[in-house]
mmCIF file of C-alpha atoms in Angstrom:
data_model
loop_
_atom_site.group_PDB
_atom_site.id
_atom_site.type_symbol
_atom_site.label_atom_id
_atom_site.label_comp_id
_atom_site.label_asym_id
_atom_site.label_seq_id
_atom_site.Cartn_x
_atom_site.Cartn_y
_atom_site.Cartn_z
ATOM 1 C CA MET A 1 103.430 108.806 97.764
ATOM 2 C CA LEU A 2 101.333 108.234 94.641
ATOM 3 C CA ALA A 3 101.050 104.529 95.429
ATOM 4 C CA ILE A 4 99.802 105.329 98.946
ATOM 5 C CA CYS A 5 97.378 107.897 97.542
ATOM 6 C CA LYS A 6 96.001 105.368 95.039
ATOM 7 C CA ARG A 7 95.706 102.679 97.708
ATOM 8 C CA GLU A 8 93.865 104.998 100.102
ATOM 9 C CA PHE A 9 91.590 106.250 97.322
ATOM 10 C CA ILE A 10 90.572 102.727 96.281
ATOM 11 C CA GLN A 11 90.297 101.593 99.905
ATOM 12 C CA SER A 12 87.830 104.389 100.593
ATOM 13 C CA PHE A 13 85.366 102.879 98.113
ATOM 14 C CA LYS A 14 85.406 99.514 99.869
ATOM 15 C CA GLY A 15 83.137 98.574 102.722
ATOM 16 C CA PHE A 16 79.484 98.966 103.623
ATOM 17 C CA LYS A 17 79.883 102.434 105.144
ATOM 18 C CA SER A 18 81.370 103.907 101.973
ATOM 19 C CA ILE A 19 78.531 102.465 99.869
ATOM 20 C CA ILE A 20 75.990 104.121 102.179
ATOM 21 C CA VAL A 21 77.791 107.475 102.026
ATOM 22 C CA ILE A 22 78.043 107.411 98.230
ATOM 23 C CA ALA A 23 74.349 106.482 97.996
ATOM 24 C CA ILE A 24 73.447 109.419 100.278
ATOM 25 C CA PHE A 25 75.428 111.812 98.083
ATOM 26 C CA LEU A 26 73.833 110.556 94.875
ATOM 27 C CA LEU A 27 70.313 110.578 96.320
ATOM 28 C CA THR A 28 70.836 114.078 97.691
ATOM 29 C CA ALA A 29 72.003 115.236 94.269
ATOM 30 C CA TYR A 30 68.965 113.694 92.609
ATOM 31 C CA TYR A 31 66.394 115.126 95.007
ATOM 32 C CA SER A 32 68.062 118.549 95.068
ATOM 33 C CA LYS A 33 66.433 119.130 91.694
ATOM 34 C CA SER A 34 62.986 118.289 93.113
ATOM 35 C CA PHE A 35 63.586 120.620 96.037
ATOM 36 C CA ALA A 36 64.623 123.419 93.688
ATOM 37 C CA ASP A 37 61.532 122.911 91.527
ATOM 38 C CA LEU A 38 59.337 123.080 94.627
ATOM 39 C CA LEU A 39 60.811 126.428 95.704
ATOM 40 C CA LEU A 40 60.604 127.852 92.208
ATOM 41 C CA SER A 41 56.973 126.735 91.885
ATOM 42 C CA LEU A 42 56.085 129.039 94.786
ATOM 43 C CA ASN A 43 56.605 131.973 92.379
ATOM 44 C CA ILE A 44 59.177 133.599 94.623
ATOM 45 C CA ASP A 45 61.249 136.184 92.793
ATOM 46 C CA PHE A 46 64.741 134.647 92.866
ATOM 47 C CA THR A 47 67.728 136.206 91.167
ATOM 48 C CA SER A 48 69.759 134.114 88.708
ATOM 49 C CA GLU A 49 72.493 133.649 91.332
ATOM 50 C CA GLU A 50 69.953 132.533 93.949
ATOM 51 C CA LYS A 51 68.494 130.019 91.517
ATOM 52 C CA GLN A 52 71.930 128.452 91.048
ATOM 53 C CA ILE A 53 72.329 128.191 94.820
ATOM 54 C CA ILE A 54 68.932 126.516 95.135
ATOM 55 C CA GLN A 55 69.945 123.822 92.672
ATOM 56 C CA THR A 56 72.960 122.832 94.759
ATOM 57 C CA ILE A 57 71.685 123.612 98.253
ATOM 58 C CA GLY A 58 71.165 119.926 99.033
ATOM 59 C CA ILE A 59 74.801 118.985 98.445
ATOM 60 C CA SER A 60 76.054 122.162 100.133
ATOM 61 C CA PHE A 61 73.941 121.435 103.210
ATOM 62 C CA LEU A 62 75.106 117.812 103.261
ATOM 63 C CA ILE A 63 78.832 118.584 103.154
ATOM 64 C CA MET A 64 78.543 121.505 105.623
ATOM 65 C CA PHE A 65 76.554 119.760 108.334
ATOM 66 C CA PHE A 66 77.409 116.102 107.831
ATOM 67 C CA GLY A 67 80.749 116.243 106.008
ATOM 68 C CA MET A 68 82.863 115.947 109.155
ATOM 69 C CA LEU A 69 80.813 112.968 110.324
ATOM 70 C CA PHE A 70 81.171 111.231 106.962
ATOM 71 C CA VAL A 71 84.897 111.871 106.513
ATOM 72 C CA MET A 72 85.894 110.874 110.039
ATOM 73 C CA GLY A 73 83.471 107.963 110.020
ATOM 74 C CA LEU A 74 85.237 106.432 107.018
ATOM 75 C CA SER A 75 88.853 107.485 107.628
ATOM 76 C CA HIS A 76 89.279 108.122 111.352
ATOM 77 C CA ASP A 77 91.835 105.292 111.630
ATOM 78 C CA THR A 78 93.801 105.964 108.470
ATOM 79 C CA ILE A 79 97.104 106.306 110.393
ATOM 80 C CA ASN A 80 96.558 104.857 113.853
ATOM 81 C CA ARG A 81 95.165 101.616 112.396
ATOM 82 C CA GLU A 82 98.443 101.122 110.545
ATOM 83 C CA THR A 83 100.367 101.912 113.727
ATOM 84 C CA HIS A 84 98.196 99.680 115.904
ATOM 85 C CA GLU A 85 98.526 96.713 113.524
ATOM 86 C CA ARG A 86 102.257 97.372 112.998
ATOM 87 C CA THR A 87 101.797 97.551 109.222
ATOM 88 C CA ILE A 88 103.206 101.068 109.301
ATOM 89 C CA ARG A 89 106.670 99.538 109.636
ATOM 90 C CA PHE A 90 106.430 98.183 106.090
ATOM 91 C CA LEU A 91 105.581 101.649 104.799
ATOM 92 C CA VAL A 92 108.311 103.592 106.619
ATOM 93 C CA THR A 93 110.972 101.213 105.267
ATOM 94 C CA ARG A 94 109.862 101.886 101.693
ATOM 95 C CA THR A 95 109.023 105.587 101.691
ATOM 96 C CA SER A 96 109.344 108.718 103.807
ATOM 97 C CA ARG A 97 106.970 109.617 106.596
ATOM 98 C CA THR A 98 106.047 112.790 104.741
ATOM 99 C CA SER A 99 104.995 110.738 101.723
ATOM 100 C CA ILE A 100 102.828 108.540 103.939
ATOM 101 C CA ILE A 101 100.933 111.471 105.438
ATOM 102 C CA VAL A 102 100.563 113.374 102.164
ATOM 103 C CA GLY A 103 99.594 110.202 100.283
ATOM 104 C CA LYS A 104 96.923 109.324 102.847
ATOM 105 C CA PHE A 105 95.585 112.881 102.826
ATOM 106 C CA LEU A 106 95.441 113.087 99.026
ATOM 107 C CA GLY A 107 93.757 109.694 98.731
ATOM 108 C CA ILE A 108 91.006 110.639 101.182
ATOM 109 C CA SER A 109 90.543 114.080 99.600
ATOM 110 C CA LEU A 110 90.305 112.606 96.096
ATOM 111 C CA PHE A 111 87.640 110.156 97.242
ATOM 112 C CA TRP A 112 85.431 112.959 98.535
ATOM 113 C CA PHE A 113 86.113 115.103 95.476
ATOM 114 C CA ALA A 114 84.969 112.187 93.311
ATOM 115 C CA CYS A 115 81.753 111.905 95.364
ATOM 116 C CA LEU A 116 81.096 115.633 95.095
ATOM 117 C CA LEU A 117 81.906 115.752 91.392
ATOM 118 C CA ALA A 118 79.541 112.856 90.669
ATOM 119 C CA SER A 119 76.800 114.613 92.644
ATOM 120 C CA PHE A 120 77.263 117.908 90.809
ATOM 121 C CA VAL A 121 77.325 116.130 87.444
ATOM 122 C CA ILE A 122 73.972 114.515 88.254
ATOM 123 C CA ILE A 123 72.529 117.919 89.162
ATOM 124 C CA SER A 124 73.931 119.508 86.003
ATOM 125 C CA ILE A 125 72.217 116.868 83.852
ATOM 126 C CA PHE A 126 68.835 118.038 85.127
ATOM 127 C CA VAL A 127 69.435 121.784 85.358
ATOM 128 C CA HIS A 128 71.771 122.118 82.346
ATOM 129 C CA ASP A 129 74.203 124.172 84.379
ATOM 130 C CA PHE A 130 77.352 123.394 86.375
ATOM 131 C CA ASP A 131 78.173 125.537 89.409
ATOM 132 C CA PHE A 132 81.958 125.370 89.674
ATOM 133 C CA ILE A 133 82.150 127.866 92.544
ATOM 134 C CA VAL A 134 79.892 125.843 94.837
ATOM 135 C CA LEU A 135 81.765 122.682 93.829
ATOM 136 C CA PHE A 136 85.099 124.241 94.805
ATOM 137 C CA GLN A 137 83.625 125.577 98.062
ATOM 138 C CA SER A 138 82.281 122.130 98.932
ATOM 139 C CA THR A 139 85.602 120.567 97.937
ATOM 140 C CA SER A 140 87.465 122.967 100.225
ATOM 141 C CA LEU A 141 85.336 121.723 103.123
ATOM 142 C CA ALA A 142 86.017 118.089 102.230
ATOM 143 C CA VAL A 143 89.758 118.800 102.017
ATOM 144 C CA TYR A 144 89.652 120.576 105.400
ATOM 145 C CA TYR A 145 87.830 117.633 106.989
ATOM 146 C CA SER A 146 90.286 115.177 105.407
ATOM 147 C CA ALA A 147 93.314 117.064 106.729
ATOM 148 C CA LEU A 148 91.839 117.311 110.234
ATOM 149 C CA THR A 149 91.004 113.595 110.170
ATOM 150 C CA VAL A 150 94.581 112.674 109.234
ATOM 151 C CA LEU A 151 95.941 114.965 111.953
ATOM 152 C CA LEU A 152 93.734 113.432 114.648
ATOM 153 C CA SER A 153 94.625 109.926 113.472
ATOM 154 C CA VAL A 154 98.300 110.805 113.952
ATOM 155 C CA LEU A 155 97.870 112.457 117.363
ATOM 156 C CA ILE A 156 95.528 109.809 118.812
ATOM 157 C CA PRO A 157 97.082 106.309 118.817
ATOM 158 C CA LYS A 158 93.945 104.264 119.547
ATOM 159 C CA PRO A 159 91.550 103.621 116.603
ATOM 160 C CA GLY A 160 88.690 102.950 119.028
ATOM 161 C CA PHE A 161 88.961 106.422 120.501
ATOM 162 C CA THR A 162 89.063 108.160 117.112
ATOM 163 C CA MET A 163 85.958 106.186 116.130
ATOM 164 C CA PHE A 164 84.156 107.581 119.186
ATOM 165 C CA LEU A 165 85.587 111.023 118.494
ATOM 166 C CA SER A 166 84.350 110.899 114.897
ATOM 167 C CA VAL A 167 80.754 110.711 116.133
ATOM 168 C CA VAL A 168 81.183 113.462 118.721
ATOM 169 C CA LEU A 169 83.038 115.827 116.381
ATOM 170 C CA GLY A 170 80.765 114.994 113.472
ATOM 171 C CA ILE A 171 77.772 116.235 115.451
ATOM 172 C CA ALA A 172 79.407 119.065 117.405
ATOM 173 C CA PHE A 173 81.661 120.521 114.705
ATOM 174 C CA PRO A 174 79.028 122.165 112.450
ATOM 175 C CA ILE A 175 77.064 123.439 115.461
ATOM 176 C CA PHE A 176 80.118 124.991 117.111
ATOM 177 C CA ASN A 177 81.436 126.323 113.795
ATOM 178 C CA GLY A 178 78.110 127.965 112.981
ATOM 179 C CA TRP A 179 77.933 129.498 116.462
ATOM 180 C CA LEU A 180 81.430 130.966 116.076
ATOM 181 C CA VAL A 181 80.398 132.702 112.862
ATOM 182 C CA LEU A 182 77.343 134.274 114.520
ATOM 183 C CA THR A 183 78.659 135.071 118.002
ATOM 184 C CA THR A 184 79.847 138.527 119.043
ATOM 185 C CA ASN A 185 81.730 137.227 122.089
ATOM 186 C CA ASN A 186 85.249 138.609 121.679
ATOM 187 C CA TRP A 187 86.744 135.900 123.894
ATOM 188 C CA VAL A 188 85.929 133.129 121.432
ATOM 189 C CA SER A 189 85.008 134.859 118.170
ATOM 190 C CA TRP A 190 88.654 134.807 117.031
ATOM 191 C CA LEU A 191 88.391 131.007 116.738
ATOM 192 C CA LYS A 192 86.234 131.423 113.637
ATOM 193 C CA TYR A 193 89.394 132.200 111.655
ATOM 194 C CA ILE A 194 90.670 128.615 112.047
ATOM 195 C CA PHE A 195 87.305 127.079 111.141
ATOM 196 C CA PRO A 196 86.033 126.888 107.559
ATOM 197 C CA PHE A 197 82.482 128.266 107.689
ATOM 198 C CA TYR A 198 83.614 131.866 108.130
ATOM 199 C CA TYR A 199 85.375 131.850 104.760
ATOM 200 C CA LEU A 200 82.416 130.298 102.931
ATOM 201 C CA ASP A 201 80.361 133.427 103.594
ATOM 202 C CA GLU A 202 82.714 135.466 101.458
ATOM 203 C CA VAL A 203 82.033 135.886 97.734
ATOM 204 C CA ASN A 204 85.501 137.007 96.686
ATOM 205 C CA GLY A 205 87.253 133.651 96.696
ATOM 206 C CA MET A 206 88.051 133.629 100.413
ATOM 207 C CA PHE A 207 87.093 129.943 100.526
ATOM 208 C CA LEU A 208 90.597 129.318 99.152
ATOM 209 C CA VAL A 209 91.853 130.068 102.672
ATOM 210 C CA VAL A 210 90.233 126.789 103.717
ATOM 211 C CA PHE A 211 92.742 124.927 101.533
ATOM 212 C CA LEU A 212 95.525 126.820 103.316
ATOM 213 C CA LEU A 213 94.164 125.766 106.714
ATOM 214 C CA ALA A 214 94.102 122.165 105.492
ATOM 215 C CA ALA A 215 97.748 122.472 104.447
ATOM 216 C CA VAL A 216 98.613 123.685 107.952
ATOM 217 C CA PHE A 217 96.906 120.634 109.472
ATOM 218 C CA VAL A 218 98.817 118.321 107.143
ATOM 219 C CA ALA A 219 102.109 120.038 108.026
ATOM 220 C CA ILE A 220 101.399 119.577 111.748
ATOM 221 C CA ALA A 221 100.536 115.924 111.114
ATOM 222 C CA ILE A 222 103.845 115.424 109.292
ATOM 223 C CA LEU A 223 105.837 116.983 112.144
ATOM 224 C CA ALA A 224 104.014 114.902 114.749
ATOM 225 C CA PHE A 225 104.418 111.695 112.732
ATOM 226 C CA ARG A 226 108.141 112.268 112.300
ATOM 227 C CA ARG A 227 108.564 112.408 116.076
ATOM 228 C CA ARG A 228 106.656 109.189 116.672
ATOM 229 C CA GLU A 229 108.278 105.787 116.923
ATOM 230 C CA CYS A 230 106.657 103.154 114.731
#
């Protein structure tokens, strides 16, 4: 499992798309400071907590509204590519199917945590403060996206279709998720409990539920992968 995790983590850094994503994260972190200075220069009376949010609003906005697009864009074929190319047979003969799914999930999650951590470190250099809560909230989103990506890659056998789906979901997911949080329609409002944005509005650590939802997705992926012939 650890070997698969390490391989997936290193693999995530390779390729042109990953370089672009990392550059976007680092540039967003850098210019978040300029954005914060602009708002503070308007002499608006912000509380100390609001000032901390302003410093990290760029990264928070990026992971909330483009995180799904980034994660699926890089890792949409993490399982079905192996199945399609028959390389999965070499893995299942050396380790358990559970280890494959968990290793893939951890490797992808660690990659995005590394990107987020680097971004928050850059911000902290300029503002001389490190917002651990916002980092953990953003990480919970990245973990949720990673788990959902692995699940879809298990359920959908064709890499080409998951690539198309990554674009559609990447655009639609934050819009639909935000609408669920705001809607009062009782027929669909219950869906907000299986989406992450609802828990990010809470200030009492409810964002930890997002990690639990991710664990449920991984468990479903494991069950589905065990039933599949490789």
